Amino acid sequence: QKSCFRPQEKESQLTVAFNPLKPIELLTGGWDFNSSNISYGEEVASLSSSLNIYNIGNNQLIKRLQCRLSPVLSIDIDDRIVALGTQQTGIHIYKLSDYNSPVLLHQIPYFHPVYSIALIPGKPSLAHTTIFGKIFIWNLNTFKRERVIDLKEILKSPILTAIAASPKGTYLAA
């Protein structure tokens, strides 16, 4: 059966991920465009960012979690946590057992865009790409950087915009 999910008007989706525990739930991240009329009839758009959780069965918004000032560029989710990569405020790691009260477990400061993020299966680790041709790997127990893989010498472009971990966590692809 074919269906088409349509986000709400005035949303710009930059990333999406399905919840592996609840496959009917789609998580989206990006910009929300809000406009308001001011004097002289000029319309001014304000930007905010959020993580949106939708039920794709009925196309309804379940929850919108506002993020601080920076758009969500990347999402990864497993049976434990949701990790969000943002434009300017680093990596946010949430425990989302209850969408009404998400728990921010930790924020890893990183002041450049996190275009792609991957939780590494079977390990308490997370990897993300950079605009400098590097992959950073973080330990999620200590929230300290474990390793940096520098690929800028072998890449034509230093910007890495995608990363994925193999199902057993043995390999990374970027």
PDB file of C-alpha atoms in Angstrom:
ATOM      1  CA  GLN A   1       0.000   0.000   0.000  1.00  0.00           C
ATOM      2  CA  LYS A   2       1.398   3.380  -1.009  1.00  0.00           C
ATOM      3  CA  SER A   3       1.004   6.413   1.178  1.00  0.00           C
ATOM      4  CA  CYS A   4       2.551   9.824   1.296  1.00  0.00           C
ATOM      5  CA  PHE A   5       3.476  11.491   4.552  1.00  0.00           C
ATOM      6  CA  ARG A   6       3.102  15.254   4.444  1.00  0.00           C
ATOM      7  CA  PRO A   7       4.683  17.383   7.165  1.00  0.00           C
ATOM      8  CA  GLN A   8       2.806  20.343   8.496  1.00  0.00           C
ATOM      9  CA  GLU A   9       2.827  23.568   6.523  1.00  0.00           C
ATOM     10  CA  LYS A  10       5.753  25.914   7.168  1.00  0.00           C
ATOM     11  CA  GLU A  11       8.175  23.149   8.133  1.00  0.00           C
ATOM     12  CA  SER A  12      11.441  22.434   6.401  1.00  0.00           C
ATOM     13  CA  GLN A  13      12.526  18.863   7.067  1.00  0.00           C
ATOM     14  CA  LEU A  14      16.295  18.437   6.965  1.00  0.00           C
ATOM     15  CA  THR A  15      16.423  14.896   8.360  1.00  0.00           C
ATOM     16  CA  VAL A  16      14.159  11.959   9.166  1.00  0.00           C
ATOM     17  CA  ALA A  17      14.360   8.657  11.071  1.00  0.00           C
ATOM     18  CA  PHE A  18      11.921   5.901  12.011  1.00  0.00           C
ATOM     19  CA  ASN A  19      11.556   4.782  15.613  1.00  0.00           C
ATOM     20  CA  PRO A  20      12.709   1.114  15.610  1.00  0.00           C
ATOM     21  CA  LEU A  21      10.504   0.322  18.617  1.00  0.00           C
ATOM     22  CA  LYS A  22       7.421   1.965  17.119  1.00  0.00           C
ATOM     23  CA  PRO A  23       7.748   1.767  13.309  1.00  0.00           C
ATOM     24  CA  ILE A  24       4.641   3.901  12.823  1.00  0.00           C
ATOM     25  CA  GLU A  25       6.508   6.849  14.347  1.00  0.00           C
ATOM     26  CA  LEU A  26       8.599   9.137  12.171  1.00  0.00           C
ATOM     27  CA  LEU A  27      10.997  11.633  13.713  1.00  0.00           C
ATOM     28  CA  THR A  28      11.813  14.727  11.672  1.00  0.00           C
ATOM     29  CA  GLY A  29      14.122  17.639  12.307  1.00  0.00           C
ATOM     30  CA  GLY A  30      14.748  20.977  10.687  1.00  0.00           C
ATOM     31  CA  TRP A  31      13.386  24.507  10.655  1.00  0.00           C
ATOM     32  CA  ASP A  32       9.911  25.691  11.567  1.00  0.00           C
ATOM     33  CA  PHE A  33       8.864  28.860   9.755  1.00  0.00           C
ATOM     34  CA  ASN A  34       6.485  31.072  11.711  1.00  0.00           C
ATOM     35  CA  SER A  35       5.231  34.281  10.196  1.00  0.00           C
ATOM     36  CA  SER A  36       3.543  37.212  11.798  1.00  0.00           C
ATOM     37  CA  ASN A  37       2.109  40.414  10.404  1.00  0.00           C
ATOM     38  CA  ILE A  38       3.564  43.668  11.621  1.00  0.00           C
ATOM     39  CA  SER A  39       2.756  47.265  10.814  1.00  0.00           C
ATOM     40  CA  TYR A  40       2.441  48.292   7.147  1.00  0.00           C
ATOM     41  CA  GLY A  41       1.333  44.776   6.261  1.00  0.00           C
ATOM     42  CA  GLU A  42       4.853  43.372   6.011  1.00  0.00           C
ATOM     43  CA  GLU A  43       5.151  39.718   6.812  1.00  0.00           C
ATOM     44  CA  VAL A  44       8.160  38.748   8.881  1.00  0.00           C
ATOM     45  CA  ALA A  45       9.249  35.134   9.192  1.00  0.00           C
ATOM     46  CA  SER A  46      10.839  33.882  12.368  1.00  0.00           C
ATOM     47  CA  LEU A  47      12.773  30.653  12.528  1.00  0.00           C
ATOM     48  CA  SER A  48      12.841  28.094  15.269  1.00  0.00           C
ATOM     49  CA  SER A  49      13.909  24.484  15.241  1.00  0.00           C
ATOM     50  CA  SER A  50      12.398  21.346  16.606  1.00  0.00           C
ATOM     51  CA  LEU A  51      12.333  17.577  16.671  1.00  0.00           C
ATOM     52  CA  ASN A  52       8.904  16.514  15.451  1.00  0.00           C
ATOM     53  CA  ILE A  53       7.406  13.097  16.124  1.00  0.00           C
ATOM     54  CA  TYR A  54       4.609  12.024  13.778  1.00  0.00           C
ATOM     55  CA  ASN A  55       2.259   9.074  13.588  1.00  0.00           C
ATOM     56  CA  ILE A  56       2.495   8.264   9.883  1.00  0.00           C
ATOM     57  CA  GLY A  57      -0.590   6.058  10.080  1.00  0.00           C
ATOM     58  CA  ASN A  58      -2.866   9.051  10.562  1.00  0.00           C
ATOM     59  CA  ASN A  59      -0.428  11.874   9.594  1.00  0.00           C
ATOM     60  CA  GLN A  60      -0.778  13.442  13.039  1.00  0.00           C
ATOM     61  CA  LEU A  61       1.852  15.284  15.043  1.00  0.00           C
ATOM     62  CA  ILE A  62       2.468  13.445  18.326  1.00  0.00           C
ATOM     63  CA  LYS A  63       4.938  15.856  19.865  1.00  0.00           C
ATOM     64  CA  ARG A  64       7.133  18.815  18.923  1.00  0.00           C
ATOM     65  CA  LEU A  65      10.245  19.278  21.040  1.00  0.00           C
ATOM     66  CA  GLN A  66      11.763  22.737  20.651  1.00  0.00           C
ATOM     67  CA  CYS A  67      15.537  22.862  20.264  1.00  0.00           C
ATOM     68  CA  ARG A  68      17.688  25.787  21.223  1.00  0.00           C
ATOM     69  CA  LEU A  69      18.198  28.201  18.331  1.00  0.00           C
ATOM     70  CA  SER A  70      19.829  25.703  16.025  1.00  0.00           C
ATOM     71  CA  PRO A  71      18.181  23.506  13.383  1.00  0.00           C
ATOM     72  CA  VAL A  72      18.313  19.738  13.701  1.00  0.00           C
ATOM     73  CA  LEU A  73      20.417  18.482  10.772  1.00  0.00           C
ATOM     74  CA  SER A  74      20.703  14.791  11.639  1.00  0.00           C
ATOM     75  CA  ILE A  75      18.915  12.171  13.735  1.00  0.00           C
ATOM     76  CA  ASP A  76      19.706   8.627  14.762  1.00  0.00           C
ATOM     77  CA  ILE A  77      17.668   6.504  17.121  1.00  0.00           C
ATOM     78  CA  ASP A  78      18.022   3.073  18.696  1.00  0.00           C
ATOM     79  CA  ASP A  79      16.265   1.197  21.465  1.00  0.00           C
ATOM     80  CA  ARG A  80      17.920   3.407  24.115  1.00  0.00           C
ATOM     81  CA  ILE A  81      18.328   6.976  22.946  1.00  0.00           C
ATOM     82  CA  VAL A  82      17.816   9.582  20.259  1.00  0.00           C
ATOM     83  CA  ALA A  83      20.858  11.554  19.111  1.00  0.00           C
ATOM     84  CA  LEU A  84      20.429  14.874  17.301  1.00  0.00           C
ATOM     85  CA  GLY A  85      23.113  16.719  15.368  1.00  0.00           C
ATOM     86  CA  THR A  86      22.511  20.455  15.099  1.00  0.00           C
ATOM     87  CA  GLN A  87      23.707  23.426  13.066  1.00  0.00           C
ATOM     88  CA  GLN A  88      25.501  25.239  15.907  1.00  0.00           C
ATOM     89  CA  THR A  89      24.871  23.737  19.337  1.00  0.00           C
ATOM     90  CA  GLY A  90      26.501  20.340  18.993  1.00  0.00           C
ATOM     91  CA  ILE A  91      25.032  16.925  19.644  1.00  0.00           C
ATOM     92  CA  HIS A  92      22.034  16.459  21.930  1.00  0.00           C
ATOM     93  CA  ILE A  93      21.401  12.999  23.377  1.00  0.00           C
ATOM     94  CA  TYR A  94      17.891  12.301  24.686  1.00  0.00           C
ATOM     95  CA  LYS A  95      16.220   9.435  26.446  1.00  0.00           C
ATOM     96  CA  LEU A  96      12.722   9.442  25.000  1.00  0.00           C
ATOM     97  CA  SER A  97      10.848   6.878  27.047  1.00  0.00           C
ATOM     98  CA  ASP A  98       8.015   9.379  27.403  1.00  0.00           C
ATOM     99  CA  TYR A  99       7.581  12.049  24.726  1.00  0.00           C
ATOM    100  CA  ASN A 100       5.894  14.373  27.195  1.00  0.00           C
ATOM    101  CA  SER A 101       9.019  14.579  29.325  1.00  0.00           C
ATOM    102  CA  PRO A 102      12.142  13.921  27.251  1.00  0.00           C
ATOM    103  CA  VAL A 103      15.313  13.706  29.281  1.00  0.00           C
ATOM    104  CA  LEU A 104      18.409  15.429  27.921  1.00  0.00           C
ATOM    105  CA  LEU A 105      21.133  13.003  28.934  1.00  0.00           C
ATOM    106  CA  HIS A 106      24.003  15.075  27.613  1.00  0.00           C
ATOM    107  CA  GLN A 107      25.008  17.753  25.153  1.00  0.00           C
ATOM    108  CA  ILE A 108      28.345  17.344  23.396  1.00  0.00           C
ATOM    109  CA  PRO A 109      29.511  20.845  22.438  1.00  0.00           C
ATOM    110  CA  TYR A 110      30.598  21.103  18.836  1.00  0.00           C
ATOM    111  CA  PHE A 111      30.389  24.489  17.167  1.00  0.00           C
ATOM    112  CA  HIS A 112      30.210  23.463  13.522  1.00  0.00           C
ATOM    113  CA  PRO A 113      27.345  21.789  11.649  1.00  0.00           C
ATOM    114  CA  VAL A 114      26.790  18.109  12.459  1.00  0.00           C
ATOM    115  CA  TYR A 115      25.430  17.003   9.082  1.00  0.00           C
ATOM    116  CA  SER A 116      25.275  13.331   9.899  1.00  0.00           C
ATOM    117  CA  ILE A 117      25.257  11.205  13.008  1.00  0.00           C
ATOM    118  CA  ALA A 118      25.272   7.454  13.659  1.00  0.00           C
ATOM    119  CA  LEU A 119      24.803   5.458  16.838  1.00  0.00           C
ATOM    120  CA  ILE A 120      27.110   2.439  16.674  1.00  0.00           C
ATOM    121  CA  PRO A 121      25.195  -0.811  17.378  1.00  0.00           C
ATOM    122  CA  GLY A 122      26.535  -3.002  20.171  1.00  0.00           C
ATOM    123  CA  LYS A 123      28.778  -0.253  21.519  1.00  0.00           C
ATOM    124  CA  PRO A 124      28.159   2.761  23.693  1.00  0.00           C
ATOM    125  CA  SER A 125      29.470   4.963  20.874  1.00  0.00           C
ATOM    126  CA  LEU A 126      28.331   7.609  18.446  1.00  0.00           C
ATOM    127  CA  ALA A 127      30.048   8.845  15.264  1.00  0.00           C
ATOM    128  CA  HIS A 128      29.505  12.107  13.418  1.00  0.00           C
ATOM    129  CA  THR A 129      30.899  13.775  10.328  1.00  0.00           C
ATOM    130  CA  THR A 130      32.391  17.233   9.960  1.00  0.00           C
ATOM    131  CA  ILE A 131      32.901  19.879   7.314  1.00  0.00           C
ATOM    132  CA  PHE A 132      36.643  19.354   7.762  1.00  0.00           C
ATOM    133  CA  GLY A 133      36.867  15.798   6.388  1.00  0.00           C
ATOM    134  CA  LYS A 134      36.909  14.173   9.807  1.00  0.00           C
ATOM    135  CA  ILE A 135      34.827  11.595  11.629  1.00  0.00           C
ATOM    136  CA  PHE A 136      34.565  11.974  15.399  1.00  0.00           C
ATOM    137  CA  ILE A 137      33.721   8.964  17.587  1.00  0.00           C
ATOM    138  CA  TRP A 138      32.356   9.612  21.085  1.00  0.00           C
ATOM    139  CA  ASN A 139      31.946   7.258  24.042  1.00  0.00           C
ATOM    140  CA  LEU A 140      28.358   7.559  25.308  1.00  0.00           C
ATOM    141  CA  ASN A 141      29.236   6.335  28.811  1.00  0.00           C
ATOM    142  CA  THR A 142      31.837   9.040  29.433  1.00  0.00           C
ATOM    143  CA  PHE A 143      30.767  11.546  26.711  1.00  0.00           C
ATOM    144  CA  LYS A 144      34.422  11.919  25.790  1.00  0.00           C
ATOM    145  CA  ARG A 145      35.906  11.752  22.320  1.00  0.00           C
ATOM    146  CA  GLU A 146      37.405   8.298  21.659  1.00  0.00           C
ATOM    147  CA  ARG A 147      38.860   8.780  18.220  1.00  0.00           C
ATOM    148  CA  VAL A 148      39.183  11.104  15.238  1.00  0.00           C
ATOM    149  CA  ILE A 149      39.463   9.676  11.725  1.00  0.00           C
ATOM    150  CA  ASP A 150      40.949  12.250   9.345  1.00  0.00           C
ATOM    151  CA  LEU A 151      39.952  11.645   5.710  1.00  0.00           C
ATOM    152  CA  LYS A 152      40.714  15.041   4.196  1.00  0.00           C
ATOM    153  CA  GLU A 153      43.891  13.787   2.497  1.00  0.00           C
ATOM    154  CA  ILE A 154      41.976  11.191   0.446  1.00  0.00           C
ATOM    155  CA  LEU A 155      38.753  13.118  -0.205  1.00  0.00           C
ATOM    156  CA  LYS A 156      38.094  15.426  -3.135  1.00  0.00           C
ATOM    157  CA  SER A 157      35.843  17.515  -0.893  1.00  0.00           C
ATOM    158  CA  PRO A 158      36.437  17.792   2.852  1.00  0.00           C
ATOM    159  CA  ILE A 159      32.720  18.044   3.646  1.00  0.00           C
ATOM    160  CA  LEU A 160      31.282  14.746   4.883  1.00  0.00           C
ATOM    161  CA  THR A 161      27.490  14.862   4.821  1.00  0.00           C
ATOM    162  CA  ALA A 162      26.542  11.241   5.518  1.00  0.00           C
ATOM    163  CA  ILE A 163      27.597   8.460   7.878  1.00  0.00           C
ATOM    164  CA  ALA A 164      26.203   5.041   8.726  1.00  0.00           C
ATOM    165  CA  ALA A 165      27.252   2.205  11.008  1.00  0.00           C
ATOM    166  CA  SER A 166      26.933  -1.411   9.924  1.00  0.00           C
ATOM    167  CA  PRO A 167      24.267  -3.457  11.771  1.00  0.00           C
ATOM    168  CA  LYS A 168      26.857  -5.097  14.057  1.00  0.00           C
ATOM    169  CA  GLY A 169      28.837  -1.876  14.553  1.00  0.00           C
ATOM    170  CA  THR A 170      31.928  -3.306  12.826  1.00  0.00           C
ATOM    171  CA  TYR A 171      32.151  -0.737  10.021  1.00  0.00           C
ATOM    172  CA  LEU A 172      31.462   2.933   9.389  1.00  0.00           C
ATOM    173  CA  ALA A 173      30.675   4.315   5.951  1.00  0.00           C
ATOM    174  CA  ALA A 174      30.920   8.032   5.170  1.00  0.00           C
TER     175      ALA A 174
END
